[in-house]
CSV table of C-alpha atoms and ligand atoms in Angstrom, one decimal:
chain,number,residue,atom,x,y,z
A,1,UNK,CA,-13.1,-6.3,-16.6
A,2,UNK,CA,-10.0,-8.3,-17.8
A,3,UNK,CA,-6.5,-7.3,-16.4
A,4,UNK,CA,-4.1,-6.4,-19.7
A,5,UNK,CA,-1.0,-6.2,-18.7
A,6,UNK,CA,0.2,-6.2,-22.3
A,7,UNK,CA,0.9,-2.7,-22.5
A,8,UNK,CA,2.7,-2.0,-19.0
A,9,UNK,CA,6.0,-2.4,-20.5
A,10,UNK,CA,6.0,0.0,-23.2
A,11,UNK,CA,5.0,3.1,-20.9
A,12,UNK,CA,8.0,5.5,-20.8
A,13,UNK,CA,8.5,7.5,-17.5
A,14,UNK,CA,7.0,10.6,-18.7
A,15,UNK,CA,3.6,8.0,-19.7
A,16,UNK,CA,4.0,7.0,-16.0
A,17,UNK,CA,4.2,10.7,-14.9
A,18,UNK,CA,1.1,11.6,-16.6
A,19,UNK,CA,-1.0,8.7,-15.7
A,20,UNK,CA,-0.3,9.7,-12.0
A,21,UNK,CA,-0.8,13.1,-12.9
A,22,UNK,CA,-4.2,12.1,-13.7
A,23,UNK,CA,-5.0,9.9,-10.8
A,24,UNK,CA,-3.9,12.8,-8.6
A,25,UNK,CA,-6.4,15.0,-10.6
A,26,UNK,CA,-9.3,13.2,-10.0
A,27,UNK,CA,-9.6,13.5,-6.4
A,28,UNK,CA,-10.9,17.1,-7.2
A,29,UNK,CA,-12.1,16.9,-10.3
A,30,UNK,CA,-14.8,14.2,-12.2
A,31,UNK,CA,-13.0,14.9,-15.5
A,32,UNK,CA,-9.3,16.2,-15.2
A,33,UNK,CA,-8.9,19.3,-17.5
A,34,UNK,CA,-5.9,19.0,-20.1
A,35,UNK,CA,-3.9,21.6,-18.9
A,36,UNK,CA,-4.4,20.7,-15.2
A,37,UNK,CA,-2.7,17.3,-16.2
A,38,UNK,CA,0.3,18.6,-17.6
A,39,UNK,CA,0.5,20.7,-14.7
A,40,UNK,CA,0.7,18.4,-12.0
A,41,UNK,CA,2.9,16.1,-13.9
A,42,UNK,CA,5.4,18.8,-14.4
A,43,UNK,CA,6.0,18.3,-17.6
A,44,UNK,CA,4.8,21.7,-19.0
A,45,UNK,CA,5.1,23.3,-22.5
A,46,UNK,CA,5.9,20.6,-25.3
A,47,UNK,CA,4.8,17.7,-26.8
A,48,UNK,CA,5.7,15.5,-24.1
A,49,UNK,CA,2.3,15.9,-22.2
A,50,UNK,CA,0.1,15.5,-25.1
A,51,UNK,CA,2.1,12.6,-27.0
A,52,UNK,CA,1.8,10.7,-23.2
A,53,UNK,CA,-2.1,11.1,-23.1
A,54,UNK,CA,-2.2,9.9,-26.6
A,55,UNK,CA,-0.6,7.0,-25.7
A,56,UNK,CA,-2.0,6.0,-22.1
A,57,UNK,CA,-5.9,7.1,-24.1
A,58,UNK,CA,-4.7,4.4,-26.8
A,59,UNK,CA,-4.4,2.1,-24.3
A,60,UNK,CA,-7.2,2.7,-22.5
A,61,UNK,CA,-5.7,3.8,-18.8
A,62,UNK,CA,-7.0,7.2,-19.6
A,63,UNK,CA,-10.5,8.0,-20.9
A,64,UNK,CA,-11.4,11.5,-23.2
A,65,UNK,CA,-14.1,13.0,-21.6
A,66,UNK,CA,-16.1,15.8,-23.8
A,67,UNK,CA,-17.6,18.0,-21.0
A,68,UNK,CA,-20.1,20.8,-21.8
A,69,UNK,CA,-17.1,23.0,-20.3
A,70,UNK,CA,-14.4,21.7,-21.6
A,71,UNK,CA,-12.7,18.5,-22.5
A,72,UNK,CA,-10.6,16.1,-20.3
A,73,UNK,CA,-9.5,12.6,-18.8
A,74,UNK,CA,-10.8,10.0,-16.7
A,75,UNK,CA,-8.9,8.0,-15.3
A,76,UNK,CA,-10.3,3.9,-16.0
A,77,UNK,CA,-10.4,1.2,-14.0
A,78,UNK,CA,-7.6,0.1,-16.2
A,79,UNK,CA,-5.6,2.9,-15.6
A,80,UNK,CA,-6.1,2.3,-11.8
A,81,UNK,CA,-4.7,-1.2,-12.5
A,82,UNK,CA,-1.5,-0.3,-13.8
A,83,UNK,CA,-1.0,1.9,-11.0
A,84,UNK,CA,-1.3,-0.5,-8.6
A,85,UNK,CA,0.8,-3.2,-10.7
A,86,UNK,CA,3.4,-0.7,-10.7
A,87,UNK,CA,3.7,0.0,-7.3
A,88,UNK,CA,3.2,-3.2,-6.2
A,89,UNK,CA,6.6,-4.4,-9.1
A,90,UNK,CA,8.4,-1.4,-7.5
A,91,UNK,CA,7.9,-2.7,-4.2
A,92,UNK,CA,8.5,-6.7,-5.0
A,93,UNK,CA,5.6,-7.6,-4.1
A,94,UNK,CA,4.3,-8.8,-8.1
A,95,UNK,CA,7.0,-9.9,-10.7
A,96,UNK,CA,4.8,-11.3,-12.9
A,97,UNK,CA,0.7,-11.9,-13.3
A,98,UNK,CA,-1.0,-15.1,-14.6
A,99,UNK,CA,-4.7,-16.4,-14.4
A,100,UNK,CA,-7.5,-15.3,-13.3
A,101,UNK,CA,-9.0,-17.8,-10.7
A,102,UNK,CA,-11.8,-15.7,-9.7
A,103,UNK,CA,-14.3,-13.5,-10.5
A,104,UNK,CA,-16.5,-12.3,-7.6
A,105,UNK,CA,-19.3,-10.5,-7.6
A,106,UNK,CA,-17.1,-6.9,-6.7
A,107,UNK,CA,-13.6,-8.0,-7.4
A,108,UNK,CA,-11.0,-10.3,-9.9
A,109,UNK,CA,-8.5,-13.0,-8.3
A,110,UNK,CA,-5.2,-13.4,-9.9
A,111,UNK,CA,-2.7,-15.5,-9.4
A,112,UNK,CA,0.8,-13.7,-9.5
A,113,UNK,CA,4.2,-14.5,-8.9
A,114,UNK,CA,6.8,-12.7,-6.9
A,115,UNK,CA,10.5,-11.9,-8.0
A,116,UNK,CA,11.5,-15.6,-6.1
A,117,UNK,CA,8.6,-17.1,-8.4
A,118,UNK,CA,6.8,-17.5,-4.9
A,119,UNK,CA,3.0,-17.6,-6.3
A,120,UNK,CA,0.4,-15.4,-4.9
A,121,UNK,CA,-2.8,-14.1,-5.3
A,122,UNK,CA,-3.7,-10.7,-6.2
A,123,UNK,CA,-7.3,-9.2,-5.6
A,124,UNK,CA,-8.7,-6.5,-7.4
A,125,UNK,CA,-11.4,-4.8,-5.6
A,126,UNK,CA,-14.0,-3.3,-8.7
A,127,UNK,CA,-17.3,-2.0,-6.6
A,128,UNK,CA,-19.5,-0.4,-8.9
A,129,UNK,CA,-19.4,-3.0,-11.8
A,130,UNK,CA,-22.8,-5.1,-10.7
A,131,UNK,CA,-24.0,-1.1,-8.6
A,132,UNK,CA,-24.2,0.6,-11.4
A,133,UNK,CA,-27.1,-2.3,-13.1
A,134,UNK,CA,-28.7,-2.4,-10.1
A,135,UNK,CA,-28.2,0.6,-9.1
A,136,UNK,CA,-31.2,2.5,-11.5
A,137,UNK,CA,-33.5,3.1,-8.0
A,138,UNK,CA,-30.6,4.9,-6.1
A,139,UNK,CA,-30.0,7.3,-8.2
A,140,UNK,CA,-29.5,10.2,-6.4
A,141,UNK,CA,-27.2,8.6,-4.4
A,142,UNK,CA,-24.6,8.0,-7.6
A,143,UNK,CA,-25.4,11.3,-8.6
A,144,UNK,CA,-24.2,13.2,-5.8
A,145,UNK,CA,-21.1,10.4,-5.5
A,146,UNK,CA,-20.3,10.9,-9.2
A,147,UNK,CA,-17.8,8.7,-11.4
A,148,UNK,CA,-15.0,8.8,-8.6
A,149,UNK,CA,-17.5,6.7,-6.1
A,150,UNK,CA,-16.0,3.4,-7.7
A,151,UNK,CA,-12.6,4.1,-7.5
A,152,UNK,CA,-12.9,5.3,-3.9
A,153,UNK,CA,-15.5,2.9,-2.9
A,154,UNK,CA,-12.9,0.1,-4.4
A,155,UNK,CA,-9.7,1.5,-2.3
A,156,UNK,CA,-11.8,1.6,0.7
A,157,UNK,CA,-12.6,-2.3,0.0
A,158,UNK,CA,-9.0,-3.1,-0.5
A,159,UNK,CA,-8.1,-1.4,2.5
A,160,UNK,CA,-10.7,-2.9,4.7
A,161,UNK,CA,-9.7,-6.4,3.6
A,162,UNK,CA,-5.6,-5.6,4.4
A,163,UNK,CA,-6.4,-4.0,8.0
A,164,UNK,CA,-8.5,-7.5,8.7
A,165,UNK,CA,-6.6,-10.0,6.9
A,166,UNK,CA,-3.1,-8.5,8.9
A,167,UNK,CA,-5.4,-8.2,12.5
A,168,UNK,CA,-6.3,-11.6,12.0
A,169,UNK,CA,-2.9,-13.7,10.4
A,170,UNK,CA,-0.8,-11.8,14.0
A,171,UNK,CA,-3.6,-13.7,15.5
A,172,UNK,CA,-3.5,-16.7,13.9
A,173,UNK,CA,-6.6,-16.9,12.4
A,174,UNK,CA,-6.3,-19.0,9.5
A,175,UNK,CA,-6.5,-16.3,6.7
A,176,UNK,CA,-4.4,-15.9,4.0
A,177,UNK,CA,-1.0,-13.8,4.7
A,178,UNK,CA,-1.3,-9.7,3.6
A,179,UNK,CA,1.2,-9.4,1.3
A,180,UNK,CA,0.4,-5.5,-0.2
A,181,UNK,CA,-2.1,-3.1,-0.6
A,182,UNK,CA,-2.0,-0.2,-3.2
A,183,UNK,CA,-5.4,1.9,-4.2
A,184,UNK,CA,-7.9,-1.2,-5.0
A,185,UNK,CA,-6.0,-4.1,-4.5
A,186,UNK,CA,-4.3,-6.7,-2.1
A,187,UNK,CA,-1.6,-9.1,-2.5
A,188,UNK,CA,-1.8,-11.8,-0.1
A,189,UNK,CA,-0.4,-15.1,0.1
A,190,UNK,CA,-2.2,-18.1,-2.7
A,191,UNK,CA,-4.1,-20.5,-0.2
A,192,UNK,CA,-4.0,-24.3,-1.7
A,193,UNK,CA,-7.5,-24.7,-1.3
A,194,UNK,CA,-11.2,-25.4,-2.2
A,195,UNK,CA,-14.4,-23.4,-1.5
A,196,UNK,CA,-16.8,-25.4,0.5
A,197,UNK,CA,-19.2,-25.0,-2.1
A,198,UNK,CA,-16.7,-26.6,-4.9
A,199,UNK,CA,-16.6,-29.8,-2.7
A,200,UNK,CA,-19.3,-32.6,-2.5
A,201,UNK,CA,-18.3,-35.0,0.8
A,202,UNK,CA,-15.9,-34.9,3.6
A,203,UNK,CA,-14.6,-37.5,6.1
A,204,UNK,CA,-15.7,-35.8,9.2
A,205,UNK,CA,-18.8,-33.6,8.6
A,206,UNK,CA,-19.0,-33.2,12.7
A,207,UNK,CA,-16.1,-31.9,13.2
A,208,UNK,CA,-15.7,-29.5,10.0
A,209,UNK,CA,-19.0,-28.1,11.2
A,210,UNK,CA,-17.4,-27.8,14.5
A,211,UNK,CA,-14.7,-26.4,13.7
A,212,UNK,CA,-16.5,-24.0,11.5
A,213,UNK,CA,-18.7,-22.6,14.4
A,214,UNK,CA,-15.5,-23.0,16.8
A,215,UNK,CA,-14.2,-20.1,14.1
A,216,UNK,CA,-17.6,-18.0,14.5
A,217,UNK,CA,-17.3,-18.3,18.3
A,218,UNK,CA,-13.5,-17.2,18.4
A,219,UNK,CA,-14.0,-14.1,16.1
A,220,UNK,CA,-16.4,-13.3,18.7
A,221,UNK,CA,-14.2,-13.6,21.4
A,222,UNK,CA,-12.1,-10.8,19.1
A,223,UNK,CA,-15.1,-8.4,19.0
A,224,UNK,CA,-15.7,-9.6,15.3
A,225,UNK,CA,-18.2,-11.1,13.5
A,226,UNK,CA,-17.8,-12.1,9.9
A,227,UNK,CA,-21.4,-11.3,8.3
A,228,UNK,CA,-20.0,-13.5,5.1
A,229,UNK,CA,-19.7,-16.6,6.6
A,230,UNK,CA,-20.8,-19.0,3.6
A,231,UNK,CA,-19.3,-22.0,1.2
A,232,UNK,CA,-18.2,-19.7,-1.0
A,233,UNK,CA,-15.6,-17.3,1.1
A,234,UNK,CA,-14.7,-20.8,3.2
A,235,UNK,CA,-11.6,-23.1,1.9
A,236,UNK,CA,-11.0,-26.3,3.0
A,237,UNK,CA,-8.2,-28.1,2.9
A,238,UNK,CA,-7.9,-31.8,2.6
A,239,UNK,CA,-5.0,-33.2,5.0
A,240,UNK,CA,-3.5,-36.5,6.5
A,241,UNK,CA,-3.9,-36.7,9.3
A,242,UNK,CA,-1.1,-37.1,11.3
A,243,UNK,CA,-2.1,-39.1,14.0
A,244,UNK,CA,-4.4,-41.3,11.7
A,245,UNK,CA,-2.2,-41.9,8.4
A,246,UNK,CA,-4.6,-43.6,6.6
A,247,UNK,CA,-7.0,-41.2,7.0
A,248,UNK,CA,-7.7,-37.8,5.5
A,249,UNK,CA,-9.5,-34.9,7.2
A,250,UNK,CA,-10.4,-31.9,6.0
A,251,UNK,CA,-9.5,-28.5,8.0
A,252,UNK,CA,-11.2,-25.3,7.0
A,253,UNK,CA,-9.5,-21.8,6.0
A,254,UNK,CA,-11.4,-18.7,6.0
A,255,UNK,CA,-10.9,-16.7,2.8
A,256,UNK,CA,-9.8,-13.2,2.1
A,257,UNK,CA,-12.9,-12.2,1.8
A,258,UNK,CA,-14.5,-10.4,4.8
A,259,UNK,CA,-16.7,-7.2,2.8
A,260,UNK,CA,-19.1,-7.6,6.0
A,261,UNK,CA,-16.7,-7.8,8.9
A,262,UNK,CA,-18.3,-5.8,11.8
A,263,UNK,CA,-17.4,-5.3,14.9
A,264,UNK,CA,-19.2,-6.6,17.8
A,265,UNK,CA,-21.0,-3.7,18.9
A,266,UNK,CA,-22.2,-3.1,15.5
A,267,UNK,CA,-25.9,-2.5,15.9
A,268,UNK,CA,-27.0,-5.5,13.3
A,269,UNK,CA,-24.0,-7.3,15.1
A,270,UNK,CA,-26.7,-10.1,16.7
A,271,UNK,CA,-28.4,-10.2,13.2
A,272,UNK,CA,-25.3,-11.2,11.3
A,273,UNK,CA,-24.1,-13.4,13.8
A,274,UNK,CA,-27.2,-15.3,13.5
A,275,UNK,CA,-26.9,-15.3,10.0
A,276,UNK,CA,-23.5,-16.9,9.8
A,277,UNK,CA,-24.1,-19.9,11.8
A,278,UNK,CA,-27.9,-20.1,10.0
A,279,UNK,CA,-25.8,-20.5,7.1
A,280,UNK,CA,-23.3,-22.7,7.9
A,281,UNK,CA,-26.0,-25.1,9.4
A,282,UNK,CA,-28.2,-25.0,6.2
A,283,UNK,CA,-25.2,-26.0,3.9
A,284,UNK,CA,-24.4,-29.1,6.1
A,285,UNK,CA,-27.6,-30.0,6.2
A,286,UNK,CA,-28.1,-29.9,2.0
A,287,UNK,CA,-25.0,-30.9,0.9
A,288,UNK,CA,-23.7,-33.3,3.3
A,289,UNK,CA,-26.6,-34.4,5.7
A,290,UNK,CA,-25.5,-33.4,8.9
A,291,UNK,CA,-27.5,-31.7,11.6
A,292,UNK,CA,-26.0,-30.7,14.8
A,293,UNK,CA,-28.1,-31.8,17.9
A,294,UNK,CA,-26.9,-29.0,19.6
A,295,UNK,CA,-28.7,-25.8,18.9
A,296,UNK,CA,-26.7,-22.3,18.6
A,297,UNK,CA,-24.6,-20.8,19.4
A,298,UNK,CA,-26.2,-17.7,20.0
A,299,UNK,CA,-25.0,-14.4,20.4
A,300,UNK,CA,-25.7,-14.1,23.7
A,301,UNK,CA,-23.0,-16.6,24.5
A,302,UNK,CA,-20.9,-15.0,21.9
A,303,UNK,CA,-21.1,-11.9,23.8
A,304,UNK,CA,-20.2,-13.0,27.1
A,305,UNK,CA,-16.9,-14.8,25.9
A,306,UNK,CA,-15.5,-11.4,24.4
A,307,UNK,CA,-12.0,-10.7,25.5
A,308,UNK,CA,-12.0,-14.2,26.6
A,309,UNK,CA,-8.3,-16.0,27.4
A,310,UNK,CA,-7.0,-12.6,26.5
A,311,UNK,CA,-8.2,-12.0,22.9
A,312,UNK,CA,-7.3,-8.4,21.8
A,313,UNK,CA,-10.3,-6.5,20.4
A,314,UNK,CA,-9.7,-5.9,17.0
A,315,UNK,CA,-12.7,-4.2,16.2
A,316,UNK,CA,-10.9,-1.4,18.0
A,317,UNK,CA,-7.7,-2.5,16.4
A,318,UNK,CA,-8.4,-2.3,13.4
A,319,UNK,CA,-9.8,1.5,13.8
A,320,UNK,CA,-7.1,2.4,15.0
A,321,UNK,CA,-4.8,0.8,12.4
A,322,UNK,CA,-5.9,2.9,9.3
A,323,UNK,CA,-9.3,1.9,8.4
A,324,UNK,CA,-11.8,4.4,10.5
A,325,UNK,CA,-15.3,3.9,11.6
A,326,UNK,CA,-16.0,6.6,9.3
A,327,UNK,CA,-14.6,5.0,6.0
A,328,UNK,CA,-16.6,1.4,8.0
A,329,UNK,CA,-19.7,3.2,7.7
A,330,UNK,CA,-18.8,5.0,4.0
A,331,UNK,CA,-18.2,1.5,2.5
A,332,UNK,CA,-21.3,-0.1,4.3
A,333,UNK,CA,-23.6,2.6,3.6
A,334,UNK,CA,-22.7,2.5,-0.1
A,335,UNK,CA,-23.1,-1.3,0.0
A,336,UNK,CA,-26.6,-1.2,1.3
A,337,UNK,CA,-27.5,1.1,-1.1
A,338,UNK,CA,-26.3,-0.7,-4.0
A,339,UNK,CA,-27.9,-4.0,-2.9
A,340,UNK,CA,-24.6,-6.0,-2.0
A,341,UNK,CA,-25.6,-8.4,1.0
A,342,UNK,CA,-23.1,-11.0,1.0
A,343,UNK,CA,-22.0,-13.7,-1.3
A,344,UNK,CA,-25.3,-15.7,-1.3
A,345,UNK,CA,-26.9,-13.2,-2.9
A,346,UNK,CA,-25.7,-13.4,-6.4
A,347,UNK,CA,-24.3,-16.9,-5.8
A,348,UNK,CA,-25.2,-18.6,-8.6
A,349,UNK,CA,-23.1,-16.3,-10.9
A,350,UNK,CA,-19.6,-17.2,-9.1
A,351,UNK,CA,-19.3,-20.4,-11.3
A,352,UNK,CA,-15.8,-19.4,-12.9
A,353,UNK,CA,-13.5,-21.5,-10.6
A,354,UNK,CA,-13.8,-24.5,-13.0
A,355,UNK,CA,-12.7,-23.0,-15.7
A,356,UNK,CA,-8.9,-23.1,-14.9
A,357,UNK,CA,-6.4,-23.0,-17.8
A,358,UNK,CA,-2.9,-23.4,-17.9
A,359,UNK,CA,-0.8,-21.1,-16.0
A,360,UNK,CA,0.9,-18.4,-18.2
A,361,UNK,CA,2.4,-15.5,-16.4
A,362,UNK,CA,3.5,-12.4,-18.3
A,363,UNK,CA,6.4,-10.9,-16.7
A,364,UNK,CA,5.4,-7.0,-16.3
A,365,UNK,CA,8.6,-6.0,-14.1
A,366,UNK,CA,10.7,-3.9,-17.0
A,367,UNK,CA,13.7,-3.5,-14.4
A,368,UNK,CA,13.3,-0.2,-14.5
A,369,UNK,CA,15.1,1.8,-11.3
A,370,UNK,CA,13.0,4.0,-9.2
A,371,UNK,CA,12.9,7.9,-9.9
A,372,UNK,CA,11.4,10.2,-7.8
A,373,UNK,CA,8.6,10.8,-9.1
A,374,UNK,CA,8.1,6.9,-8.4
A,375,UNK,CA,8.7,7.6,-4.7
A,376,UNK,CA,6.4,10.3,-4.7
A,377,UNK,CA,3.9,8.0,-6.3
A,378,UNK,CA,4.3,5.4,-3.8
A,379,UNK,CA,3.0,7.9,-1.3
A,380,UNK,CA,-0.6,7.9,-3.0
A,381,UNK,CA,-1.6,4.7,-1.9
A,382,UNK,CA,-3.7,5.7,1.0
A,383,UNK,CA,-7.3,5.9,0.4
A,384,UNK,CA,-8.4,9.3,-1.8
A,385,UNK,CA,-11.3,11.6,-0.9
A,386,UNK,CA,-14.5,11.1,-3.1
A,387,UNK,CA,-15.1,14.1,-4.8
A,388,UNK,CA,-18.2,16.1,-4.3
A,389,UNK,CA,-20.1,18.4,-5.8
A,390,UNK,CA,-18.7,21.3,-3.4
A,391,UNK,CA,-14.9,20.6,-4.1
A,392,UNK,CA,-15.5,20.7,-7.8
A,393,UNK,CA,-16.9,23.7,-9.3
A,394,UNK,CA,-15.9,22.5,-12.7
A,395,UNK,CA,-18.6,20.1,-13.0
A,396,UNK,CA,-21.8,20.8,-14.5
B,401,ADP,P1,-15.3,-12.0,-3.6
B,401,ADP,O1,-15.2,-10.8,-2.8
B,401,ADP,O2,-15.4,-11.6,-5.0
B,401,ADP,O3,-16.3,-13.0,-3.2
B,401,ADP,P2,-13.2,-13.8,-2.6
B,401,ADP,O4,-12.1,-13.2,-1.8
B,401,ADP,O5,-14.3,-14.6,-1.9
B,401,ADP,O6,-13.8,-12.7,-3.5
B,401,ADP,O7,-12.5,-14.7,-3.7
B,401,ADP,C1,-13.2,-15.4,-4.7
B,401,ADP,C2,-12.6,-16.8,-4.9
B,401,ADP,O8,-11.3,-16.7,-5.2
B,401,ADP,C3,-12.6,-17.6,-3.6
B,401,ADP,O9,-13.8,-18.3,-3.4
B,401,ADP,C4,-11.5,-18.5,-3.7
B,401,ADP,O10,-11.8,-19.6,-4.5
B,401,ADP,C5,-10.5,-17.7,-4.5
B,401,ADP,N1,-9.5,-17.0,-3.6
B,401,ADP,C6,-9.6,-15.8,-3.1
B,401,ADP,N2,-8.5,-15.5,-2.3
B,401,ADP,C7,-7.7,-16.6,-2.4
B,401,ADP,C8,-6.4,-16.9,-1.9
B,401,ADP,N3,-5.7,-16.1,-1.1
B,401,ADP,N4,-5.9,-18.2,-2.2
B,401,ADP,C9,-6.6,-19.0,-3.0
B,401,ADP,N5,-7.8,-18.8,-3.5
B,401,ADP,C10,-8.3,-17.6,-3.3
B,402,MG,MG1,-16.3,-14.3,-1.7
């Protein structure tokens, strides 16, 4: 799905009121009745509501429904979009958004600038776009989840990603800085470099694949394991070396994405441990010729060094920072049903990084001053409730 920001500028406040009026709606209802919009937005009796819906429908923020019961809106994924970019312009975090330099499997990557014109990235979370093709054998699982599954399944993937990514910069791991989160999306700080996969030879294999499983071994020592750990969520970073000018070396960064982060005690813990240095191993060995002589590591050493040198657990962390073991095992369930197991799975359809144009930004910051109802806006960015069949009697 392409991010349009073309329209953000023209929404009047009252457009604003009644997209949020309709996000709010959703959390108890699949398709938000007419009058329960105008309702929550407040702006009852009068054209205002219905000349607002027409407009954010034009658009596409807002989707008619025609229910057997009665008729309503859906809020889109584009709808979702602008209420992130708006909160995320209110709060100064985005000015303006240019290119897309990513599409993964389950989300977008955009490069954004700040009010300073400091660039960043911003990643849309969109779970559900590859589920709902692949989806056809788990189908009573989407039925009883209904349409909101994708937005809340998306926030809960957005939130996942800031509680890591912030755990692990105040640790120094090398991941990119957590800028914002709001509903499906993080802003994080624009890393200048490569996948793995994007590059064909490095100066030292031995010591990127060291430092590689040196990364492995440390998030261990945290109480995490990565369960992603592959050439495509990996960027290196070429670098002279200080105490060599001549040379160049190349040092790695781990992305932003971490989908599969588990903690430790996990049950599958040994199994995805296994499988992240399997993986790292088999792509040195195809694309640059290097095997280690030492086997491992194994998790069984992995699991002795945790807490090591005084590493906080941030499994536990984590937990406790926001994102629970119960929205951990909400967003993995879902993702084992719909088939998501890591990048490698669909690999071969990330090719898109190539195709870089010219950096054009489009400024979506109006200048507008807050209201209230933007303040009161700002306090829906914590992850909603799915709706279920039981909280909405409305739904056939
Ligand atoms: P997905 O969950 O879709 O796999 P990723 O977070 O792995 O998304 O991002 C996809 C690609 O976008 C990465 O391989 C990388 O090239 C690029 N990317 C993501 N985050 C950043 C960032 N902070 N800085 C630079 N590039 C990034
Ligand atoms: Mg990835």
């Amino acid at each position: 799905m392409k991010l349009d920001t073309r329209a953000i500028r023209y929404l009047t406040a009252e457009d604003w009121r009644v997209l949020v009026a309709v996000e709010m709606g959703s959390r108890n209802h699949e398709v938000v009745p007419t009058p329960l919009i105008a309702q929550i937005s407040g702006l009852r009796g009068g054209s205002g509501v219905h000349k607002s819906i027409s407009n954010l429908a034009k658009v596409n923020l807002i989707g008619k429904v025609k229910n057997a019961k009665y008729d309503g809106y859906r809020l889109t994924y584009g709808g979702l979009d602008y209420l992130a970019l708006n909160t995320h312009r209110k709060s100064s975090a985005i000015y303006s958004v240019g290119n897309q330099i990513g599409v993964g499997k389950e989300s977008d990557i955009y490069v954004v600038a700040s009010n300073s014109g400091v660039q960043r990235v911003l990643k849309i979370h969109r779970l559900g776009r590859i589920s709902f093709r692949s989806v056809k054998a788990n189908r009573d699982y989407l039925r009883n989840r209904s349409s909101g599954s994708w937005m809340y399944m998306s926030r809960l993937a957005a939130l996942k990603e800031y509680a890591f990514m912030k755990a692990l910069k105040d640790n120094d791991f090398p991941v990119p800085e957590p800028v914002a989160q709001s509903r499906h999306t993080v802003v994080m700080s624009l890393i200048d470099a490569f996948p793995l996969r994007q590059i064909s030879e490095v100066p030292d294999p031995a010591g990127l694949y060291a430092e590689l499983l040196a990364m492995i071994m440390r998030l261990a020592r945290y109480g995490l394991i990565h369960g992603d750990f592959n050439e495509f969520n990996i960027l290196v970073k070429e670098e002279a070396a200080t105490e060599a000018p001549a040379d160049t070396s190349a040092t790695s960064q781990a992305d932003a994405d971490f989908p599969q982060m588990v903690s430790i005690d996990h049950p599958n813990a040994a199994y995805y441990f296994d499988r992240d240095v399997a993986c790292v191993k088999r792509f040195f060995e195809r694309r640059f010729h290097f095997t280690s002589d030492e086997p491992g590591p194994f998790f069984s050493d992995a699991i002795k060094d945790v807490g090591k040198d005084g590493a906080r657990r941030l499994d536990v962390e984590v937990e406790a920072s926001g994102f629970s073991r119960k929205m951990a095992k909400e967003l993995e369930s879902y993702m084992k049903e719909v088939g998501i197991d890591g990048d490698g799975a669909v690999a071969d359809g990330e090719g898109s990084d190539d195709e870089e144009e010219q950096v054009s930004h489009d400024a979506i910051n109006d200048g507008s001053d807050r209201t209230e109802d933007d303040a009161r806006e700002d306090g829906t960015i914590d992850a909603q409730k799915p709706p279920s069949a039981a909280d909405d009697d409305l739904v056939s």
